[in-house]
Short mmCIF file of C-alpha atoms in Angstrom, two decimals:
data_model
loop_
_atom_site.label_atom_id
_atom_site.label_comp_id
_atom_site.label_asym_id
_atom_site.label_seq_id
_atom_site.Cartn_x
_atom_site.Cartn_y
_atom_site.Cartn_z
CA MET A 1 -60.86 -49.50 -12.26
CA LYS A 2 -62.09 -53.35 -12.59
CA ALA A 3 -65.25 -53.69 -10.38
CA LYS A 4 -64.60 -57.09 -7.98
CA GLY A 5 -66.78 -60.23 -7.53
CA ASN A 6 -67.01 -62.78 -5.19
CA ILE A 7 -67.09 -61.49 -2.53
CA TYR A 8 -70.42 -61.82 -0.57
CA PRO A 9 -68.60 -66.44 0.23
CA LYS A 10 -65.66 -64.29 1.85
CA ILE A 11 -67.54 -62.35 4.14
CA CYS A 12 -69.64 -65.52 4.93
CA GLU A 13 -67.15 -67.57 6.27
CA ILE A 14 -66.96 -67.82 9.84
CA GLU A 15 -62.85 -66.86 10.48
CA ASN A 16 -64.01 -63.87 8.65
CA ILE A 17 -67.21 -63.70 11.01
CA LYS A 18 -64.89 -64.41 13.79
CA ARG A 19 -62.45 -61.51 13.38
CA ALA A 20 -65.51 -59.38 12.99
CA ILE A 21 -67.16 -60.71 16.71
CA ILE A 22 -63.24 -59.68 17.91
CA ASN A 23 -62.13 -56.42 16.22
CA ALA A 24 -65.91 -55.14 16.85
CA SER A 25 -65.89 -56.08 20.76
CA LYS A 26 -62.00 -54.37 21.51
CA GLN A 27 -62.88 -51.77 23.99
CA LYS A 28 -66.33 -53.40 24.98
CA ARG A 29 -65.91 -56.26 26.28
CA ASP A 30 -67.00 -55.39 30.35
CA ARG A 31 -70.58 -54.75 28.93
CA ASN A 32 -73.13 -57.21 28.95
CA ASP A 33 -74.27 -57.38 25.76
CA VAL A 34 -70.97 -57.97 24.38
CA LYS A 35 -69.91 -60.04 27.05
CA ASP A 36 -72.15 -63.39 26.54
CA ILE A 37 -71.42 -62.94 22.77
CA TYR A 38 -67.89 -62.85 22.86
CA ALA A 39 -68.14 -65.92 25.21
CA ASN A 40 -69.72 -67.90 23.04
CA ILE A 41 -67.97 -66.94 19.72
CA ASP A 42 -68.41 -69.96 17.99
CA TYR A 43 -72.44 -70.28 18.33
CA TYR A 44 -72.93 -66.22 17.13
CA SER A 45 -70.44 -66.61 14.24
CA ARG A 46 -72.52 -69.79 13.30
CA LYS A 47 -75.83 -67.67 13.90
CA ILE A 48 -74.48 -64.82 11.99
CA GLN A 49 -73.02 -66.92 9.09
CA GLU A 50 -76.92 -68.52 8.72
CA MET A 51 -78.23 -64.66 8.76
CA LEU A 52 -76.11 -63.63 6.25
CA ILE A 53 -76.11 -67.11 3.74
CA ASN A 54 -79.94 -66.89 4.27
CA LYS A 55 -80.46 -63.24 3.73
CA ALA A 56 -82.59 -62.91 6.61
CA TYR A 57 -80.03 -59.40 8.41
CA ILE A 58 -82.45 -56.53 8.99
CA PRO A 59 -81.24 -53.84 10.66
CA SER A 60 -81.96 -53.29 14.37
CA PRO A 61 -83.76 -49.96 15.34
CA TYR A 62 -80.81 -47.16 15.96
CA LEU A 63 -80.44 -46.12 19.45
CA GLU A 64 -80.58 -42.31 19.09
CA LYS A 65 -78.02 -39.99 21.33
CA LYS A 66 -77.90 -36.15 20.76
CA ILE A 67 -74.29 -35.00 21.98
CA TYR A 68 -72.12 -31.55 21.42
CA ASP A 69 -68.94 -32.08 19.67
CA GLY A 70 -66.01 -30.14 19.70
CA ALA A 71 -65.20 -26.57 21.10
CA ASN A 72 -67.74 -25.42 19.40
CA LYS A 73 -70.10 -27.76 21.06
CA LYS A 74 -71.66 -28.10 17.07
CA GLU A 75 -75.04 -30.69 17.82
CA ARG A 76 -74.83 -34.02 16.80
CA ILE A 77 -77.32 -37.09 16.44
CA ILE A 78 -75.48 -40.05 17.38
CA TYR A 79 -77.24 -43.26 15.85
CA LYS A 80 -75.97 -46.52 17.98
CA PRO A 81 -76.01 -50.07 16.51
CA CYS A 82 -76.87 -52.71 18.66
CA PHE A 83 -73.80 -54.66 18.49
CA TYR A 84 -75.39 -58.32 17.93
CA PRO A 85 -76.06 -58.71 15.18
CA ASP A 86 -75.81 -54.99 13.40
CA GLN A 87 -72.17 -54.40 14.41
CA CYS A 88 -70.88 -57.57 14.09
CA ILE A 89 -72.05 -58.14 10.75
CA HIS A 90 -70.59 -53.85 9.53
CA TRP A 91 -66.95 -54.95 10.90
CA ALA A 92 -68.08 -58.90 8.72
CA LEU A 93 -68.63 -56.45 4.75
CA MET A 94 -65.54 -53.85 6.38
CA LEU A 95 -62.93 -56.70 6.71
CA GLN A 96 -63.66 -57.97 2.61
CA ILE A 97 -64.31 -54.67 0.96
CA GLU A 98 -61.86 -51.95 3.57
CA ASP A 99 -59.33 -52.61 0.14
CA LEU A 100 -61.46 -52.11 -2.57
CA LEU A 101 -62.44 -48.62 -1.26
CA LYS A 102 -58.97 -47.52 -0.54
CA ARG A 103 -57.91 -48.49 -3.80
CA GLY A 104 -58.87 -45.34 -5.65
CA MET A 105 -58.47 -43.41 -2.26
CA TYR A 106 -55.95 -39.93 -2.06
CA GLU A 107 -52.99 -39.74 -0.87
CA TYR A 108 -53.77 -37.69 2.70
CA CYS A 109 -57.87 -38.40 2.60
CA CYS A 110 -57.09 -38.21 6.39
CA ALA A 111 -59.75 -39.50 8.25
CA SER A 112 -60.66 -42.59 10.61
CA ILE A 113 -57.90 -44.59 7.46
CA LYS A 114 -55.28 -46.96 9.59
CA GLY A 115 -52.23 -45.57 9.56
CA ARG A 116 -53.37 -42.30 9.01
CA GLY A 117 -55.11 -38.90 10.82
CA ILE A 118 -54.64 -36.11 12.72
CA HIS A 119 -50.28 -36.21 13.61
CA TYR A 120 -50.81 -37.89 9.57
CA GLY A 121 -52.07 -35.13 7.92
CA ALA A 122 -50.08 -32.01 11.01
CA LYS A 123 -47.33 -33.75 9.62
CA TYR A 124 -47.85 -32.36 6.04
CA ILE A 125 -49.21 -29.21 6.89
CA LYS A 126 -45.86 -28.27 8.04
CA LYS A 127 -43.53 -29.81 5.59
CA ILE A 128 -45.96 -28.06 3.06
CA LEU A 129 -45.60 -24.63 4.09
CA VAL A 130 -41.60 -24.81 4.84
CA ARG A 131 -40.44 -26.29 2.07
CA ASP A 132 -43.07 -24.68 -0.33
CA ARG A 133 -43.32 -20.82 0.46
CA LYS A 134 -44.23 -19.62 -2.67
CA ASN A 135 -47.47 -22.52 -3.39
CA THR A 136 -48.53 -22.09 -0.30
CA LYS A 137 -48.37 -18.35 -0.49
CA TYR A 138 -53.11 -18.91 -0.34
CA CYS A 139 -54.72 -21.37 1.91
CA LEU A 140 -58.37 -21.80 1.21
CA LYS A 141 -60.31 -23.84 3.66
CA LEU A 142 -64.02 -25.21 3.39
CA ASP A 143 -66.32 -28.26 4.31
CA ILE A 144 -69.59 -29.36 3.71
CA LYS A 145 -72.74 -28.22 5.04
CA LYS A 146 -74.34 -31.06 7.12
CA TYR A 147 -72.47 -33.86 5.04
CA TYR A 148 -73.07 -37.22 6.74
CA PRO A 149 -77.13 -36.33 6.86
CA SER A 150 -76.74 -34.69 2.99
CA ILE A 151 -75.83 -37.82 1.47
CA ASN A 152 -77.39 -38.55 -1.50
CA LYS A 153 -77.88 -42.58 -0.88
CA GLU A 154 -78.49 -43.20 -4.50
CA ILE A 155 -75.66 -41.23 -6.31
CA LEU A 156 -73.54 -43.66 -3.00
CA LYS A 157 -74.98 -46.72 -4.55
CA HIS A 158 -73.78 -46.38 -8.60
CA LYS A 159 -70.99 -45.13 -6.85
CA PHE A 160 -70.09 -48.74 -5.31
CA ARG A 161 -71.84 -50.15 -8.58
CA ARG A 162 -68.17 -48.80 -9.88
CA ILE A 163 -65.93 -50.86 -8.05
CA ILE A 164 -68.35 -53.97 -7.17
CA LYS A 165 -69.71 -56.25 -9.06
CA CYS A 166 -71.29 -59.01 -6.19
CA ARG A 167 -74.61 -58.75 -6.69
CA ASP A 168 -75.34 -60.36 -2.63
CA THR A 169 -72.67 -57.67 -1.17
CA LEU A 170 -74.36 -55.20 -2.73
CA ASP A 171 -77.33 -55.69 -1.41
CA LEU A 172 -76.10 -56.00 1.99
CA MET A 173 -74.19 -52.96 0.84
CA ASP A 174 -77.56 -51.66 0.16
CA LEU A 175 -79.28 -52.41 3.37
CA ILE A 176 -76.49 -50.62 5.42
CA VAL A 177 -77.14 -47.21 4.09
CA ASP A 178 -80.62 -47.47 3.45
CA SER A 179 -81.06 -48.20 7.57
CA SER A 180 -81.41 -44.67 8.82
CA LYS A 181 -84.12 -42.13 7.65
CA GLU A 182 -81.51 -39.34 5.32
CA GLY A 183 -77.67 -39.37 5.15
CA LEU A 184 -75.25 -41.52 6.36
CA PRO A 185 -76.09 -42.18 10.24
CA ILE A 186 -72.98 -40.34 12.48
CA GLY A 187 -71.90 -44.40 14.33
CA ASN A 188 -72.11 -47.20 12.20
CA PHE A 189 -68.57 -48.37 11.42
CA THR A 190 -69.31 -48.50 7.71
CA SER A 191 -70.29 -44.72 7.70
CA GLN A 192 -66.95 -43.24 8.03
CA TRP A 193 -65.45 -45.91 5.04
CA PHE A 194 -68.40 -45.13 2.50
CA ALA A 195 -68.52 -41.11 3.15
CA ASN A 196 -64.97 -41.25 2.73
CA PHE A 197 -65.07 -43.08 -0.75
CA ASN A 198 -67.58 -40.49 -1.56
CA LEU A 199 -65.63 -37.89 -1.79
CA GLN A 200 -63.17 -39.91 -3.71
CA ASP A 201 -64.35 -38.21 -7.11
CA VAL A 202 -63.77 -34.77 -4.97
CA ASP A 203 -60.48 -35.31 -4.01
CA HIS A 204 -59.12 -37.02 -7.77
CA TYR A 205 -61.20 -33.62 -9.89
CA ILE A 206 -59.07 -31.09 -7.40
CA LYS A 207 -55.66 -32.53 -7.48
CA GLU A 208 -56.21 -33.44 -11.12
CA GLU A 209 -58.36 -31.21 -13.02
CA LEU A 210 -57.48 -28.50 -11.19
CA LYS A 211 -54.42 -29.02 -10.01
CA VAL A 212 -54.03 -27.65 -7.30
CA PRO A 213 -50.65 -27.63 -5.82
CA TYR A 214 -51.74 -28.74 -2.48
CA TYR A 215 -54.98 -30.40 -0.85
CA ILE A 216 -55.22 -32.55 2.60
CA ARG A 217 -58.76 -34.00 3.08
CA TYR A 218 -59.83 -34.55 6.45
CA MET A 219 -63.34 -36.28 6.10
CA ASP A 220 -65.41 -32.93 4.46
CA ASP A 221 -63.08 -30.55 5.47
CA MET A 222 -60.74 -29.66 2.91
CA VAL A 223 -57.58 -26.85 2.74
CA LEU A 224 -56.13 -25.82 -0.87
CA PHE A 225 -53.26 -24.38 -0.79
CA HIS A 226 -51.88 -21.92 -3.83
CA ARG A 227 -49.35 -19.20 -5.12
CA ASN A 228 -52.72 -16.99 -6.39
CA LYS A 229 -55.24 -15.92 -5.00
CA LYS A 230 -57.86 -15.15 -7.84
CA GLU A 231 -56.94 -18.95 -9.21
CA LEU A 232 -58.17 -19.95 -5.73
CA HIS A 233 -61.71 -18.32 -5.93
CA LYS A 234 -62.56 -19.19 -9.15
CA ILE A 235 -61.21 -23.39 -7.82
CA ARG A 236 -63.24 -22.47 -4.36
CA ILE A 237 -66.52 -21.87 -7.28
CA LYS A 238 -65.86 -24.68 -9.72
CA ILE A 239 -65.34 -27.20 -6.47
CA GLU A 240 -69.24 -26.04 -5.21
CA ASP A 241 -70.39 -26.30 -8.83
CA PHE A 242 -68.60 -29.88 -8.67
CA LEU A 243 -70.70 -30.77 -5.60
CA LYS A 244 -73.85 -29.96 -6.97
CA LYS A 245 -73.73 -32.72 -9.20
CA GLU A 246 -73.02 -34.93 -5.92
CA ASP A 247 -76.40 -33.06 -4.72
CA LEU A 248 -73.66 -31.63 -1.69
CA ARG A 249 -73.06 -27.94 -0.99
CA ILE A 250 -70.03 -26.11 0.74
CA LYS A 251 -71.41 -24.25 3.96
CA GLU A 252 -70.90 -20.28 4.04
CA ASN A 253 -68.59 -19.99 6.42
CA TRP A 254 -65.28 -20.92 3.95
CA GLN A 255 -62.27 -18.92 4.72
CA LEU A 256 -59.16 -17.39 1.83
CA PHE A 257 -56.42 -16.10 3.37
CA ARG A 258 -52.87 -15.22 3.01
CA THR A 259 -50.48 -17.99 5.38
CA ASP A 260 -48.02 -14.95 6.04
CA SER A 261 -50.55 -13.06 7.63
CA ARG A 262 -52.94 -15.89 10.22
CA PRO A 263 -51.90 -19.64 11.37
CA LEU A 264 -53.84 -22.07 10.05
CA ASP A 265 -56.77 -23.31 12.39
CA PHE A 266 -56.83 -27.19 11.52
CA LEU A 267 -57.21 -31.19 12.75
CA GLY A 268 -57.01 -29.09 16.39
CA TYR A 269 -53.62 -26.94 15.81
CA ARG A 270 -53.01 -24.00 14.75
CA PHE A 271 -49.95 -24.20 11.83
CA TYR A 272 -47.72 -20.65 11.26
CA ARG A 273 -44.68 -20.88 8.65
CA GLY A 274 -42.08 -23.21 11.12
CA TYR A 275 -43.51 -23.55 14.11
CA THR A 276 -47.42 -25.06 14.98
CA THR A 277 -49.42 -24.36 18.58
CA LEU A 278 -52.28 -26.00 20.13
CA ARG A 279 -56.35 -24.41 19.42
CA ARG A 280 -56.56 -21.91 22.37
CA GLY A 281 -59.42 -25.11 23.03
CA ASN A 282 -58.17 -27.64 23.03
CA PHE A 283 -55.37 -26.14 25.37
CA LEU A 284 -57.95 -24.71 27.91
CA ARG A 285 -59.03 -28.56 27.76
CA ILE A 286 -56.30 -30.21 28.89
CA LYS A 287 -55.13 -27.55 31.22
CA ARG A 288 -58.29 -28.62 33.25
CA ARG A 289 -58.21 -32.03 33.17
CA LEU A 290 -54.69 -32.78 34.35
CA ASN A 291 -55.26 -30.05 37.28
CA LYS A 292 -58.27 -32.40 38.10
CA ILE A 293 -56.48 -35.69 37.73
CA SER A 294 -53.81 -34.42 39.70
CA LYS A 295 -56.09 -33.90 42.64
CA LYS A 296 -57.22 -37.68 42.52
CA GLN A 297 -56.06 -39.92 44.80
CA GLU A 298 -55.54 -42.48 42.95
CA LEU A 299 -55.09 -42.67 39.62
CA ASP A 300 -57.82 -44.73 37.39
CA VAL A 301 -56.85 -46.68 33.62
CA LYS A 302 -59.07 -43.81 31.79
CA ASP A 303 -56.73 -40.62 33.07
CA ALA A 304 -53.58 -42.20 32.82
CA ALA A 305 -54.68 -43.56 29.04
CA ALA A 306 -55.97 -39.62 28.81
CA VAL A 307 -52.84 -38.39 30.18
CA ILE A 308 -50.67 -40.74 27.75
CA SER A 309 -52.96 -39.09 25.30
CA TYR A 310 -52.24 -35.78 25.43
CA ARG A 311 -48.46 -36.41 25.82
CA GLY A 312 -48.53 -38.25 22.35
CA TYR A 313 -51.12 -34.91 20.88
CA LEU A 314 -48.56 -32.85 22.58
CA GLN A 315 -45.75 -33.82 21.48
CA HIS A 316 -46.25 -32.82 17.56
CA ALA A 317 -46.53 -29.17 18.35
CA ASN A 318 -43.99 -26.66 19.80
CA THR A 319 -45.23 -26.94 23.60
CA TYR A 320 -42.17 -27.29 25.36
CA ASN A 321 -42.84 -24.47 27.71
CA TYR A 322 -46.51 -25.57 28.42
CA GLN A 323 -46.19 -29.82 29.26
CA GLN A 324 -43.05 -28.22 31.30
CA LYS A 325 -46.25 -26.73 34.02
CA TYR A 326 -49.11 -28.23 33.33
CA VAL A 327 -48.11 -31.86 32.44
CA ARG A 328 -44.74 -32.68 34.12
CA ASN A 329 -45.24 -30.92 37.18
CA THR A 330 -48.87 -32.38 37.35
CA VAL A 331 -48.92 -35.47 36.77
CA ASP A 332 -46.26 -38.16 37.12
CA ILE A 333 -46.27 -39.64 33.20
CA ARG A 334 -44.24 -43.45 34.68
CA LYS A 335 -47.00 -43.72 36.80
CA CYS A 336 -49.59 -43.35 33.73
CA LYS A 337 -47.47 -46.31 32.34
CA GLU A 338 -47.37 -48.44 34.96
CA VAL A 339 -51.47 -48.21 35.12
CA ILE A 340 -52.07 -48.74 32.03
CA ARG A 341 -49.26 -51.50 31.54
CA ASN A 342 -50.45 -53.67 34.81
CA ALA A 343 -54.70 -53.61 33.42
CA SER A 344 -53.43 -54.08 30.38
CA ARG A 345 -51.64 -57.95 31.66
CA LYS A 346 -54.93 -57.92 33.74
CA GLN A 347 -57.07 -58.47 30.61
CA CYS A 348 -54.67 -60.57 29.23
CA LYS A 349 -54.94 -62.80 31.64
CA ALA A 350 -58.58 -62.51 32.03
#
């Protein structure tokens, strides 16, 4: 792959910076720190341009927040960057290098990529389980231990230099990567792209060298299918050895099982041959949230959006009875759409 140069002047263009501010401000325009920037977009675009041209940008300290994510309440530290200038500059950079990072990306790398995601991956798994029983007889499920904090910055920077030869752009990328103590900070817009890009070599190794028939990755969660159990064990060992060179380790809780004997729990669903159900934790969480919403006298935008989102999520699984009992009989879908439509009109007028 030929390295690309002359990227930095495009990052510094006023129109690119304006687009970056608009994109970074989506879903945040009611915040006081964003309102002022958005209302004076021309002034702040010029300020960011001067900052970039003069190499005066210094990343602001992150606001750290501890959260407990998912059904397992996994503890994570979220690093929140300042909106101005950090998030705006992250977007200005990504608008110009996103296509470069995607150029060698594996087709079924699904996390944080526009046009892909949970449903894109779920559709692929459903299809292969039905169409090819032979090559999906066994499943290997594994993930990388503390992936974001474990990313080796020097290895990542070396990979950047294989696709980009613009010195100023590389300096900006290095500055953002080095803005955290270890690994990549969960919370940066750039981090999800850099983290996906960091595992591109692993994806190509699994598909091209190990010749795995079916493989899907959602950030650091990997699922591999094969017709031979012993071969999958060998593949796991080879992946572990490959990741050691990347200074990464596989979690000890990897699983290898026969797909006909138990479902694949992945992407929030449980995949069987021919049908799909919800993960139990998601089943209960949606049910409880819908019950709370139904007891409210007035439906707000946040609750209406949650209902529509849940409905879309449920439609990708065999959940007809569940929807009849807990969605249609609990909340009025038409009313939810009306609330969202009215809120959207108000925002457009504003």
